[in-house]
mmCIF file with all atom_site columns, C-alpha atoms in Angstrom:
data_model
loop_
_atom_site.group_PDB
_atom_site.id
_atom_site.type_symbol
_atom_site.label_atom_id
_atom_site.label_alt_id
_atom_site.label_comp_id
_atom_site.label_asym_id
_atom_site.label_entity_id
_atom_site.label_seq_id
_atom_site.pdbx_PDB_ins_code
_atom_site.Cartn_x
_atom_site.Cartn_y
_atom_site.Cartn_z
_atom_site.occupancy
_atom_site.B_iso_or_equiv
_atom_site.pdbx_formal_charge
_atom_site.auth_seq_id
_atom_site.auth_comp_id
_atom_site.auth_asym_id
_atom_site.auth_atom_id
_atom_site.pdbx_PDB_model_num
ATOM 1   C CA . MET A 1 1   ? 154.949 278.938 211.187 1.00 0.00 ? 930  MET A CA 1
ATOM 2   C CA . GLY A 1 2   ? 156.588 281.917 212.818 1.00 0.00 ? 931  GLY A CA 1
ATOM 3   C CA . CYS A 1 3   ? 158.976 284.658 211.700 1.00 0.00 ? 932  CYS A CA 1
ATOM 4   C CA . VAL A 1 4   ? 162.308 284.407 213.527 1.00 0.00 ? 933  VAL A CA 1
ATOM 5   C CA . VAL A 1 5   ? 165.432 286.563 213.603 1.00 0.00 ? 934  VAL A CA 1
ATOM 6   C CA . ASP A 1 6   ? 168.384 284.266 213.003 1.00 0.00 ? 935  ASP A CA 1
ATOM 7   C CA . ALA A 1 7   ? 171.731 285.868 213.867 1.00 0.00 ? 936  ALA A CA 1
ATOM 8   C CA . ARG A 1 8   ? 173.552 282.899 212.336 1.00 0.00 ? 937  ARG A CA 1
ATOM 9   C CA . VAL A 1 9   ? 172.595 284.040 208.838 1.00 0.00 ? 938  VAL A CA 1
ATOM 10  C CA . TYR A 1 10  ? 171.960 287.754 209.602 1.00 0.00 ? 939  TYR A CA 1
ATOM 11  C CA . THR A 1 11  ? 168.345 287.713 208.449 1.00 0.00 ? 940  THR A CA 1
ATOM 12  C CA . HIS A 1 12  ? 164.789 286.800 209.427 1.00 0.00 ? 941  HIS A CA 1
ATOM 13  C CA . TYR A 1 13  ? 162.529 284.242 207.811 1.00 0.00 ? 942  TYR A CA 1
ATOM 14  C CA . CYS A 1 14  ? 159.356 282.182 208.278 1.00 0.00 ? 943  CYS A CA 1
ATOM 15  C CA . THR A 1 15  ? 159.783 278.660 209.608 1.00 0.00 ? 944  THR A CA 1
ATOM 16  C CA . ASP A 1 16  ? 158.103 275.899 211.565 1.00 0.00 ? 945  ASP A CA 1
ATOM 17  C CA . SER A 1 17  ? 159.559 274.077 214.575 1.00 0.00 ? 946  SER A CA 1
ATOM 18  C CA . GLN A 1 18  ? 162.662 271.913 214.242 1.00 0.00 ? 947  GLN A CA 1
ATOM 19  C CA . CYS A 1 19  ? 161.780 269.875 217.330 1.00 0.00 ? 948  CYS A CA 1
ATOM 20  C CA . MET A 1 20  ? 159.269 269.358 220.115 1.00 0.00 ? 949  MET A CA 1
ATOM 21  C CA . THR A 1 21  ? 161.485 267.640 222.728 1.00 0.00 ? 950  THR A CA 1
ATOM 22  C CA . ASP A 1 22  ? 165.210 267.414 223.514 1.00 0.00 ? 951  ASP A CA 1
ATOM 23  C CA . ALA A 1 23  ? 165.172 263.810 222.306 1.00 0.00 ? 952  ALA A CA 1
ATOM 24  C CA . GLN A 1 24  ? 164.626 265.046 218.745 1.00 0.00 ? 953  GLN A CA 1
ATOM 25  C CA . CYS A 1 25  ? 167.851 267.094 218.800 1.00 0.00 ? 954  CYS A CA 1
ATOM 26  C CA . PRO A 1 26  ? 171.416 265.887 218.083 1.00 0.00 ? 955  PRO A CA 1
ATOM 27  C CA . ASP A 1 27  ? 173.774 265.281 221.018 1.00 0.00 ? 956  ASP A CA 1
ATOM 28  C CA . GLY A 1 28  ? 174.757 268.493 222.795 1.00 0.00 ? 957  GLY A CA 1
ATOM 29  C CA . LEU A 1 29  ? 171.668 270.369 221.619 1.00 0.00 ? 958  LEU A CA 1
ATOM 30  C CA . VAL A 1 30  ? 168.379 271.049 223.419 1.00 0.00 ? 959  VAL A CA 1
ATOM 31  C CA . CYS A 1 31  ? 164.929 272.021 222.136 1.00 0.00 ? 960  CYS A CA 1
ATOM 32  C CA . ARG A 1 32  ? 163.998 275.604 223.066 1.00 0.00 ? 961  ARG A CA 1
ATOM 33  C CA . ASP A 1 33  ? 161.179 278.049 222.279 1.00 0.00 ? 962  ASP A CA 1
ATOM 34  C CA . VAL A 1 34  ? 162.117 280.997 220.065 1.00 0.00 ? 963  VAL A CA 1
ATOM 35  C CA . ASP A 1 35  ? 160.000 284.131 220.282 1.00 0.00 ? 964  ASP A CA 1
ATOM 36  C CA . PRO A 1 36  ? 158.789 285.181 216.808 1.00 0.00 ? 965  PRO A CA 1
ATOM 37  C CA . VAL A 1 37  ? 158.748 288.623 215.261 1.00 0.00 ? 966  VAL A CA 1
ATOM 38  C CA . GLY A 1 38  ? 155.277 290.174 215.408 1.00 0.00 ? 967  GLY A CA 1
ATOM 39  C CA . GLU A 1 39  ? 152.195 288.112 216.183 1.00 0.00 ? 968  GLU A CA 1
ATOM 40  C CA . GLY A 1 40  ? 153.364 284.736 214.881 1.00 0.00 ? 969  GLY A CA 1
ATOM 41  C CA . LEU A 1 41  ? 153.424 281.470 216.785 1.00 0.00 ? 970  LEU A CA 1
ATOM 42  C CA . LEU A 1 42  ? 156.300 280.284 218.950 1.00 0.00 ? 971  LEU A CA 1
ATOM 43  C CA . VAL A 1 43  ? 158.610 277.887 217.152 1.00 0.00 ? 972  VAL A CA 1
ATOM 44  C CA . ARG A 1 44  ? 161.157 275.516 218.631 1.00 0.00 ? 973  ARG A CA 1
ATOM 45  C CA . PHE A 1 45  ? 164.809 275.152 217.581 1.00 0.00 ? 974  PHE A CA 1
ATOM 46  C CA . CYS A 1 46  ? 167.611 272.756 218.503 1.00 0.00 ? 975  CYS A CA 1
ATOM 47  C CA . VAL A 1 47  ? 170.251 274.997 220.105 1.00 0.00 ? 976  VAL A CA 1
ATOM 48  C CA . PRO A 1 48  ? 173.537 274.349 221.953 1.00 0.00 ? 977  PRO A CA 1
ATOM 49  C CA . LEU A 1 49  ? 173.821 274.186 225.716 1.00 0.00 ? 978  LEU A CA 1
ATOM 50  C CA . GLY A 1 50  ? 176.287 276.931 226.482 1.00 0.00 ? 979  GLY A CA 1
ATOM 51  C CA . PHE A 1 51  ? 178.417 278.698 229.070 1.00 0.00 ? 980  PHE A CA 1
ATOM 52  C CA . ARG A 1 52  ? 176.445 281.903 229.615 1.00 0.00 ? 981  ARG A CA 1
ATOM 53  C CA . LYS A 1 53  ? 175.554 282.468 233.263 1.00 0.00 ? 982  LYS A CA 1
ATOM 54  C CA . GLU A 1 54  ? 172.334 283.808 234.721 1.00 0.00 ? 983  GLU A CA 1
ATOM 55  C CA . GLY A 1 55  ? 172.047 287.535 233.988 1.00 0.00 ? 984  GLY A CA 1
ATOM 56  C CA . GLU A 1 56  ? 174.467 287.451 231.041 1.00 0.00 ? 985  GLU A CA 1
ATOM 57  C CA . GLU A 1 57  ? 173.607 288.272 227.428 1.00 0.00 ? 986  GLU A CA 1
ATOM 58  C CA . CYS A 1 58  ? 172.836 285.489 224.962 1.00 0.00 ? 987  CYS A CA 1
ATOM 59  C CA . LEU A 1 59  ? 171.472 284.750 221.493 1.00 0.00 ? 988  LEU A CA 1
ATOM 60  C CA . PRO A 1 60  ? 168.087 282.968 221.131 1.00 0.00 ? 989  PRO A CA 1
ATOM 61  C CA . ILE A 1 61  ? 169.395 280.938 218.164 1.00 0.00 ? 990  ILE A CA 1
ATOM 62  C CA . PRO A 1 62  ? 173.111 280.655 218.948 1.00 0.00 ? 991  PRO A CA 1
ATOM 63  C CA . SER A 1 63  ? 175.652 279.132 216.614 1.00 0.00 ? 992  SER A CA 1
ATOM 64  C CA . THR A 1 64  ? 178.206 278.385 219.356 1.00 0.00 ? 993  THR A CA 1
ATOM 65  C CA . ARG A 1 65  ? 178.184 277.397 223.019 1.00 0.00 ? 994  ARG A CA 1
ATOM 66  C CA . GLU A 1 66  ? 179.796 280.748 223.849 1.00 0.00 ? 995  GLU A CA 1
ATOM 67  C CA . GLN A 1 67  ? 176.560 282.491 222.742 1.00 0.00 ? 996  GLN A CA 1
ATOM 68  C CA . ALA A 1 68  ? 174.182 280.117 224.547 1.00 0.00 ? 997  ALA A CA 1
ATOM 69  C CA . CYS A 1 69  ? 172.876 279.831 228.119 1.00 0.00 ? 998  CYS A CA 1
ATOM 70  C CA . GLU A 1 70  ? 174.027 277.045 230.412 1.00 0.00 ? 999  GLU A CA 1
ATOM 71  C CA . SER A 1 71  ? 171.794 274.180 231.486 1.00 0.00 ? 1000 SER A CA 1
ATOM 72  C CA . GLY A 1 72  ? 168.582 275.178 233.285 1.00 0.00 ? 1001 GLY A CA 1
ATOM 73  C CA . LEU A 1 73  ? 168.489 278.695 231.827 1.00 0.00 ? 1002 LEU A CA 1
ATOM 74  C CA . LEU A 1 74  ? 166.450 280.211 228.987 1.00 0.00 ? 1003 LEU A CA 1
ATOM 75  C CA . CYS A 1 75  ? 167.355 283.064 226.640 1.00 0.00 ? 1004 CYS A CA 1
ATOM 76  C CA . ALA A 1 76  ? 164.604 285.707 226.603 1.00 0.00 ? 1005 ALA A CA 1
ATOM 77  C CA . GLU A 1 77  ? 164.361 289.052 224.832 1.00 0.00 ? 1006 GLU A CA 1
ATOM 78  C CA . VAL A 1 78  ? 163.912 292.484 226.457 1.00 0.00 ? 1007 VAL A CA 1
ATOM 79  C CA . LYS A 1 79  ? 165.251 294.485 223.477 1.00 0.00 ? 1008 LYS A CA 1
ATOM 80  C CA . MET A 1 80  ? 168.482 292.684 224.426 1.00 0.00 ? 1009 MET A CA 1
ATOM 81  C CA . ASN A 1 81  ? 168.632 288.956 225.206 1.00 0.00 ? 1010 ASN A CA 1
ATOM 82  C CA . TRP A 1 82  ? 169.330 287.630 228.700 1.00 0.00 ? 1011 TRP A CA 1
ATOM 83  C CA . CYS A 1 83  ? 169.908 284.233 230.304 1.00 0.00 ? 1012 CYS A CA 1
ATOM 84  C CA . GLY A 1 84  ? 167.609 283.481 233.227 1.00 0.00 ? 1013 GLY A CA 1
ATOM 85  C CA . ARG A 1 85  ? 165.810 280.701 235.033 1.00 0.00 ? 1014 ARG A CA 1
ATOM 86  C CA . PRO A 1 86  ? 162.023 280.342 234.618 1.00 0.00 ? 1015 PRO A CA 1
ATOM 87  C CA . CYS A 1 87  ? 160.034 282.071 237.366 1.00 0.00 ? 1016 CYS A CA 1
ATOM 88  C CA . GLN A 1 88  ? 156.508 282.745 238.655 1.00 0.00 ? 1017 GLN A CA 1
ATOM 89  C CA . LEU A 1 89  ? 155.202 286.297 238.224 1.00 0.00 ? 1018 LEU A CA 1
ATOM 90  C CA . ASP A 1 90  ? 153.163 286.047 241.433 1.00 0.00 ? 1019 ASP A CA 1
ATOM 91  C CA . ASP A 1 91  ? 156.109 284.733 243.477 1.00 0.00 ? 1020 ASP A CA 1
ATOM 92  C CA . PRO A 1 92  ? 159.069 287.129 243.899 1.00 0.00 ? 1021 PRO A CA 1
ATOM 93  C CA . ALA A 1 93  ? 160.904 284.394 245.802 1.00 0.00 ? 1022 ALA A CA 1
ATOM 94  C CA . SER A 1 94  ? 161.142 282.353 242.593 1.00 0.00 ? 1023 SER A CA 1
ATOM 95  C CA . CYS A 1 95  ? 164.140 284.541 241.645 1.00 0.00 ? 1024 CYS A CA 1
ATOM 96  C CA . PRO A 1 96  ? 167.433 284.850 243.565 1.00 0.00 ? 1025 PRO A CA 1
ATOM 97  C CA . GLU A 1 97  ? 168.699 288.077 245.096 1.00 0.00 ? 1026 GLU A CA 1
ATOM 98  C CA . GLY A 1 98  ? 169.644 290.627 242.458 1.00 0.00 ? 1027 GLY A CA 1
ATOM 99  C CA . PHE A 1 99  ? 166.994 289.408 240.019 1.00 0.00 ? 1028 PHE A CA 1
ATOM 100 C CA . PHE A 1 100 ? 163.303 290.039 239.382 1.00 0.00 ? 1029 PHE A CA 1
ATOM 101 C CA . CYS A 1 101 ? 160.694 287.986 237.529 1.00 0.00 ? 1030 CYS A CA 1
ATOM 102 C CA . GLY A 1 102 ? 160.151 289.607 234.128 1.00 0.00 ? 1031 GLY A CA 1
ATOM 103 C CA . ASN A 1 103 ? 157.063 288.967 232.041 1.00 0.00 ? 1032 ASN A CA 1
ATOM 104 C CA . VAL A 1 104 ? 158.918 288.294 228.796 1.00 0.00 ? 1033 VAL A CA 1
ATOM 105 C CA . PRO A 1 105 ? 158.481 285.887 225.870 1.00 0.00 ? 1034 PRO A CA 1
ATOM 106 C CA . PRO A 1 106 ? 158.720 282.991 225.415 1.00 0.00 ? 1035 PRO A CA 1
ATOM 107 C CA . GLU A 1 107 ? 158.007 282.711 229.180 1.00 0.00 ? 1036 GLU A CA 1
ATOM 108 C CA . PRO A 1 108 ? 158.775 284.685 232.379 1.00 0.00 ? 1037 PRO A CA 1
ATOM 109 C CA . ILE A 1 109 ? 162.408 284.449 233.500 1.00 0.00 ? 1038 ILE A CA 1
ATOM 110 C CA . CYS A 1 110 ? 164.553 286.014 236.220 1.00 0.00 ? 1039 CYS A CA 1
ATOM 111 C CA . LEU A 1 111 ? 166.198 289.192 234.904 1.00 0.00 ? 1040 LEU A CA 1
ATOM 112 C CA . PRO A 1 112 ? 169.144 291.011 236.505 1.00 0.00 ? 1041 PRO A CA 1
ATOM 113 C CA . THR A 1 113 ? 168.848 294.235 238.502 1.00 0.00 ? 1042 THR A CA 1
ATOM 114 C CA . CYS A 1 114 ? 171.456 296.167 240.489 1.00 0.00 ? 1043 CYS A CA 1
ATOM 115 C CA . GLU A 1 115 ? 169.277 299.171 241.349 1.00 0.00 ? 1044 GLU A CA 1
ATOM 116 C CA . THR A 1 116 ? 169.043 298.340 245.062 1.00 0.00 ? 1045 THR A CA 1
ATOM 117 C CA . ARG A 1 117 ? 172.034 296.126 245.827 1.00 0.00 ? 1046 ARG A CA 1
ATOM 118 C CA . GLY A 1 118 ? 174.721 298.303 244.212 1.00 0.00 ? 1047 GLY A CA 1
ATOM 119 C CA . CYS A 1 119 ? 177.889 297.201 242.421 1.00 0.00 ? 1048 CYS A CA 1
ATOM 120 C CA . PRO A 1 120 ? 181.459 296.191 243.297 1.00 0.00 ? 1049 PRO A CA 1
ATOM 121 C CA . GLU A 1 121 ? 184.155 298.858 243.351 1.00 0.00 ? 1050 GLU A CA 1
ATOM 122 C CA . GLY A 1 122 ? 185.119 299.920 239.834 1.00 0.00 ? 1051 GLY A CA 1
ATOM 123 C CA . GLN A 1 123 ? 181.735 299.033 238.349 1.00 0.00 ? 1052 GLN A CA 1
ATOM 124 C CA . GLN A 1 124 ? 178.526 301.010 237.880 1.00 0.00 ? 1053 GLN A CA 1
ATOM 125 C CA . CYS A 1 125 ? 174.875 300.031 237.620 1.00 0.00 ? 1054 CYS A CA 1
ATOM 126 C CA . ILE A 1 126 ? 173.870 300.405 233.961 1.00 0.00 ? 1055 ILE A CA 1
ATOM 127 C CA . ARG A 1 127 ? 170.149 300.526 233.148 1.00 0.00 ? 1056 ARG A CA 1
ATOM 128 C CA . HIS A 1 128 ? 168.714 298.733 230.115 1.00 0.00 ? 1057 HIS A CA 1
ATOM 129 C CA . TYR A 1 129 ? 165.171 298.193 228.793 1.00 0.00 ? 1058 TYR A CA 1
ATOM 130 C CA . GLY A 1 130 ? 162.320 296.663 230.768 1.00 0.00 ? 1059 GLY A CA 1
ATOM 131 C CA . GLY A 1 131 ? 163.743 297.375 234.219 1.00 0.00 ? 1060 GLY A CA 1
ATOM 132 C CA . VAL A 1 132 ? 166.881 295.341 233.562 1.00 0.00 ? 1061 VAL A CA 1
ATOM 133 C CA . SER A 1 133 ? 170.155 296.676 234.957 1.00 0.00 ? 1062 SER A CA 1
ATOM 134 C CA . GLN A 1 134 ? 173.620 295.197 235.353 1.00 0.00 ? 1063 GLN A CA 1
ATOM 135 C CA . CYS A 1 135 ? 176.938 295.981 236.995 1.00 0.00 ? 1064 CYS A CA 1
ATOM 136 C CA . ALA A 1 136 ? 179.634 296.818 234.457 1.00 0.00 ? 1065 ALA A CA 1
ATOM 137 C CA . VAL A 1 137 ? 182.955 298.567 233.972 1.00 0.00 ? 1066 VAL A CA 1
ATOM 138 C CA . VAL A 1 138 ? 181.937 301.705 232.082 1.00 0.00 ? 1067 VAL A CA 1
ATOM 139 C CA . TYR A 1 139 ? 183.971 303.314 229.296 1.00 0.00 ? 1068 TYR A CA 1
ATOM 140 C CA . GLY A 1 140 ? 183.121 306.809 228.117 1.00 0.00 ? 1069 GLY A CA 1
ATOM 141 C CA . PRO A 1 141 ? 181.081 309.498 229.892 1.00 0.00 ? 1070 PRO A CA 1
ATOM 142 C CA . ASP A 1 142 ? 178.523 307.979 232.276 1.00 0.00 ? 1071 ASP A CA 1
ATOM 143 C CA . CYS A 1 143 ? 175.612 309.743 230.638 1.00 0.00 ? 1072 CYS A CA 1
ATOM 144 C CA . GLN A 1 144 ? 173.054 307.822 232.689 1.00 0.00 ? 1073 GLN A CA 1
ATOM 145 C CA . GLN A 1 145 ? 174.329 309.622 235.789 1.00 0.00 ? 1074 GLN A CA 1
ATOM 146 C CA . SER A 1 146 ? 175.281 312.931 234.146 1.00 0.00 ? 1075 SER A CA 1
ATOM 147 C CA . PRO A 1 147 ? 172.786 313.933 231.411 1.00 0.00 ? 1076 PRO A CA 1
ATOM 148 C CA . CYS A 1 148 ? 174.089 314.678 227.931 1.00 0.00 ? 1077 CYS A CA 1
ATOM 149 C CA . PRO A 1 149 ? 174.182 318.260 226.595 1.00 0.00 ? 1078 PRO A CA 1
ATOM 150 C CA . GLU A 1 150 ? 171.053 319.446 224.828 1.00 0.00 ? 1079 GLU A CA 1
ATOM 151 C CA . GLY A 1 151 ? 170.709 317.955 221.350 1.00 0.00 ? 1080 GLY A CA 1
ATOM 152 C CA . ARG A 1 152 ? 172.577 314.764 222.209 1.00 0.00 ? 1081 ARG A CA 1
ATOM 153 C CA . GLU A 1 153 ? 171.270 311.429 223.446 1.00 0.00 ? 1082 GLU A CA 1
ATOM 154 C CA . CYS A 1 154 ? 172.813 308.860 225.763 1.00 0.00 ? 1083 CYS A CA 1
ATOM 155 C CA . ARG A 1 155 ? 173.715 305.628 223.983 1.00 0.00 ? 1084 ARG A CA 1
ATOM 156 C CA . VAL A 1 156 ? 174.714 302.524 225.926 1.00 0.00 ? 1085 VAL A CA 1
ATOM 157 C CA . ARG A 1 157 ? 176.331 299.553 224.229 1.00 0.00 ? 1086 ARG A CA 1
ATOM 158 C CA . THR A 1 158 ? 177.406 296.166 225.527 1.00 0.00 ? 1087 THR A CA 1
ATOM 159 C CA . SER A 1 159 ? 179.131 293.179 223.975 1.00 0.00 ? 1088 SER A CA 1
ATOM 160 C CA . LEU A 1 160 ? 178.190 289.523 223.953 1.00 0.00 ? 1089 LEU A CA 1
ATOM 161 C CA . GLU A 1 161 ? 181.899 288.694 223.737 1.00 0.00 ? 1090 GLU A CA 1
ATOM 162 C CA . LYS A 1 162 ? 182.894 290.972 226.632 1.00 0.00 ? 1091 LYS A CA 1
ATOM 163 C CA . PRO A 1 163 ? 180.399 290.527 229.502 1.00 0.00 ? 1092 PRO A CA 1
ATOM 164 C CA . GLY A 1 164 ? 180.707 292.923 232.420 1.00 0.00 ? 1093 GLY A CA 1
ATOM 165 C CA . LYS A 1 165 ? 181.661 295.898 230.230 1.00 0.00 ? 1094 LYS A CA 1
ATOM 166 C CA . ALA A 1 166 ? 179.600 298.794 228.855 1.00 0.00 ? 1095 ALA A CA 1
ATOM 167 C CA . TRP A 1 167 ? 180.340 301.700 226.535 1.00 0.00 ? 1096 TRP A CA 1
ATOM 168 C CA . THR A 1 168 ? 178.413 304.940 226.995 1.00 0.00 ? 1097 THR A CA 1
ATOM 169 C CA . GLU A 1 169 ? 178.484 308.039 224.829 1.00 0.00 ? 1098 GLU A CA 1
ATOM 170 C CA . CYS A 1 170 ? 176.553 311.206 224.108 1.00 0.00 ? 1099 CYS A CA 1
ATOM 171 C CA . VAL A 1 171 ? 175.723 311.079 220.416 1.00 0.00 ? 1100 VAL A CA 1
ATOM 172 C CA . GLU A 1 172 ? 174.278 313.664 218.063 1.00 0.00 ? 1101 GLU A CA 1
ATOM 173 C CA . GLU A 1 173 ? 172.325 312.803 214.921 1.00 0.00 ? 1102 GLU A CA 1
ATOM 174 C CA . CYS A 1 174 ? 173.640 313.964 211.566 1.00 0.00 ? 1103 CYS A CA 1
ATOM 175 C CA . GLY A 1 175 ? 172.825 313.643 207.893 1.00 0.00 ? 1104 GLY A CA 1
ATOM 176 C CA . PRO A 1 176 ? 170.409 315.322 205.482 1.00 0.00 ? 1105 PRO A CA 1
ATOM 177 C CA . GLY A 1 177 ? 168.430 318.069 207.176 1.00 0.00 ? 1106 GLY A CA 1
ATOM 178 C CA . LYS A 1 178 ? 170.637 318.016 210.268 1.00 0.00 ? 1107 LYS A CA 1
ATOM 179 C CA . PRO A 1 179 ? 173.271 320.576 211.322 1.00 0.00 ? 1108 PRO A CA 1
ATOM 180 C CA . PRO A 1 180 ? 176.903 319.734 210.480 1.00 0.00 ? 1109 PRO A CA 1
ATOM 181 C CA . CYS A 1 181 ? 178.886 317.869 213.119 1.00 0.00 ? 1110 CYS A CA 1
ATOM 182 C CA . PRO A 1 182 ? 180.976 319.945 215.576 1.00 0.00 ? 1111 PRO A CA 1
ATOM 183 C CA . GLU A 1 183 ? 184.692 320.437 214.947 1.00 0.00 ? 1112 GLU A CA 1
ATOM 184 C CA . GLY A 1 184 ? 186.616 317.226 215.607 1.00 0.00 ? 1113 GLY A CA 1
ATOM 185 C CA . PHE A 1 185 ? 183.609 315.019 214.827 1.00 0.00 ? 1114 PHE A CA 1
ATOM 186 C CA . THR A 1 186 ? 182.618 313.191 211.637 1.00 0.00 ? 1115 THR A CA 1
ATOM 187 C CA . CYS A 1 187 ? 179.207 311.993 210.473 1.00 0.00 ? 1116 CYS A CA 1
ATOM 188 C CA . ASP A 1 188 ? 179.197 308.205 210.323 1.00 0.00 ? 1117 ASP A CA 1
ATOM 189 C CA . ARG A 1 189 ? 176.109 305.958 210.320 1.00 0.00 ? 1118 ARG A CA 1
ATOM 190 C CA . TRP A 1 190 ? 173.844 308.960 211.040 1.00 0.00 ? 1119 TRP A CA 1
ATOM 191 C CA . HIS A 1 191 ? 175.714 310.014 214.183 1.00 0.00 ? 1120 HIS A CA 1
ATOM 192 C CA . CYS A 1 192 ? 178.526 312.484 214.889 1.00 0.00 ? 1121 CYS A CA 1
ATOM 193 C CA . LEU A 1 193 ? 181.509 310.473 216.145 1.00 0.00 ? 1122 LEU A CA 1
ATOM 194 C CA . PRO A 1 194 ? 185.005 311.665 217.186 1.00 0.00 ? 1123 PRO A CA 1
ATOM 195 C CA . SER A 1 195 ? 187.385 311.780 214.224 1.00 0.00 ? 1124 SER A CA 1
ATOM 196 C CA . CYS A 1 196 ? 190.713 309.990 214.482 1.00 0.00 ? 1125 CYS A CA 1
ATOM 197 C CA . ASN A 1 197 ? 193.849 309.230 212.452 1.00 0.00 ? 1126 ASN A CA 1
ATOM 198 C CA . PRO A 1 198 ? 194.928 305.570 212.348 1.00 0.00 ? 1127 PRO A CA 1
ATOM 199 C CA . GLN A 1 199 ? 198.473 306.626 211.377 1.00 0.00 ? 1128 GLN A CA 1
ATOM 200 C CA . GLY A 1 200 ? 198.980 309.071 214.242 1.00 0.00 ? 1129 GLY A CA 1
ATOM 201 C CA . PRO A 1 201 ? 198.950 308.928 218.048 1.00 0.00 ? 1130 PRO A CA 1
ATOM 202 C CA . SER A 1 202 ? 195.759 307.541 219.526 1.00 0.00 ? 1131 SER A CA 1
ATOM 203 C CA . THR A 1 203 ? 193.229 310.245 220.357 1.00 0.00 ? 1132 THR A CA 1
ATOM 204 C CA . CYS A 1 204 ? 190.407 307.895 221.333 1.00 0.00 ? 1133 CYS A CA 1
ATOM 205 C CA . PRO A 1 205 ? 189.477 307.557 225.013 1.00 0.00 ? 1134 PRO A CA 1
ATOM 206 C CA . GLU A 1 206 ? 190.087 304.372 227.006 1.00 0.00 ? 1135 GLU A CA 1
ATOM 207 C CA . GLY A 1 207 ? 187.907 301.529 225.772 1.00 0.00 ? 1136 GLY A CA 1
ATOM 208 C CA . TYR A 1 208 ? 187.583 303.041 222.286 1.00 0.00 ? 1137 TYR A CA 1
ATOM 209 C CA . VAL A 1 209 ? 189.651 302.397 219.149 1.00 0.00 ? 1138 VAL A CA 1
ATOM 210 C CA . CYS A 1 210 ? 190.125 304.118 215.808 1.00 0.00 ? 1139 CYS A CA 1
ATOM 211 C CA . LYS A 1 211 ? 188.125 302.133 213.252 1.00 0.00 ? 1140 LYS A CA 1
ATOM 212 C CA . GLN A 1 212 ? 186.829 302.416 209.732 1.00 0.00 ? 1141 GLN A CA 1
ATOM 213 C CA . GLY A 1 213 ? 183.657 300.806 208.410 1.00 0.00 ? 1142 GLY A CA 1
ATOM 214 C CA . LYS A 1 214 ? 183.773 297.866 206.001 1.00 0.00 ? 1143 LYS A CA 1
ATOM 215 C CA . LYS A 1 215 ? 183.586 300.141 202.965 1.00 0.00 ? 1144 LYS A CA 1
ATOM 216 C CA . PRO A 1 216 ? 186.764 302.065 202.014 1.00 0.00 ? 1145 PRO A CA 1
ATOM 217 C CA . ASP A 1 217 ? 184.898 305.378 201.713 1.00 0.00 ? 1146 ASP A CA 1
ATOM 218 C CA . ARG A 1 218 ? 183.837 305.291 205.371 1.00 0.00 ? 1147 ARG A CA 1
ATOM 219 C CA . PRO A 1 219 ? 185.614 307.738 207.712 1.00 0.00 ? 1148 PRO A CA 1
ATOM 220 C CA . TRP A 1 220 ? 187.961 306.802 210.533 1.00 0.00 ? 1149 TRP A CA 1
ATOM 221 C CA . VAL A 1 221 ? 186.226 307.435 213.873 1.00 0.00 ? 1150 VAL A CA 1
ATOM 222 C CA . CYS A 1 222 ? 186.546 306.393 217.513 1.00 0.00 ? 1151 CYS A CA 1
ATOM 223 C CA . GLN A 1 223 ? 184.317 303.382 218.136 1.00 0.00 ? 1152 GLN A CA 1
ATOM 224 C CA . SER A 1 224 ? 183.745 301.219 221.177 1.00 0.00 ? 1153 SER A CA 1
ATOM 225 C CA . ASP A 1 225 ? 186.203 298.335 221.450 1.00 0.00 ? 1154 ASP A CA 1
ATOM 226 C CA . ARG A 1 226 ? 183.486 295.698 221.733 1.00 0.00 ? 1155 ARG A CA 1
#
């Protein structure tokens, strides 16, 4: 058995394999390895064949085709999850231009990089974990190019539902033992975020919207429109 993170039910649990070959899966599903949490064994799940292209984000155990990789691609984790074709670590030519062979579980796949080839006009090369980078339309201050002020960290967010976009922001931690947030900012989920008024004119920058958390006591703050 292995411990898997299952986004379909928002939890993780121990399980064995559902399948060993595609023939054991219902029509429209294929049998794929799922990397476990920790040191457990690989397990195999029946998952949909999807629409996600090479170099796009995915979910290892998707519930819909929109979250799954297309035929011939695997979904592998490098903090985030990416669709890529299997590759050989000792053969750089096993990946197309704009990709490199990453040594990731459940097996090496081609991961995207834009560090050397650059990006189309209107997009910027956003760096992620493990050497992965992608071209994206960036909303917010590009803190990867211009460092954040002292005491703040650069946070980059992307969206499975909106490929090709990224939201960057300089965030400051808050909460017990931390200094109060600066004027115009509110502490929400342990970070100082810009305050906003849902009843008044929009004060959030492009790509951000005025939102409140699921609980009614949460403040209204500018959050990425992911």
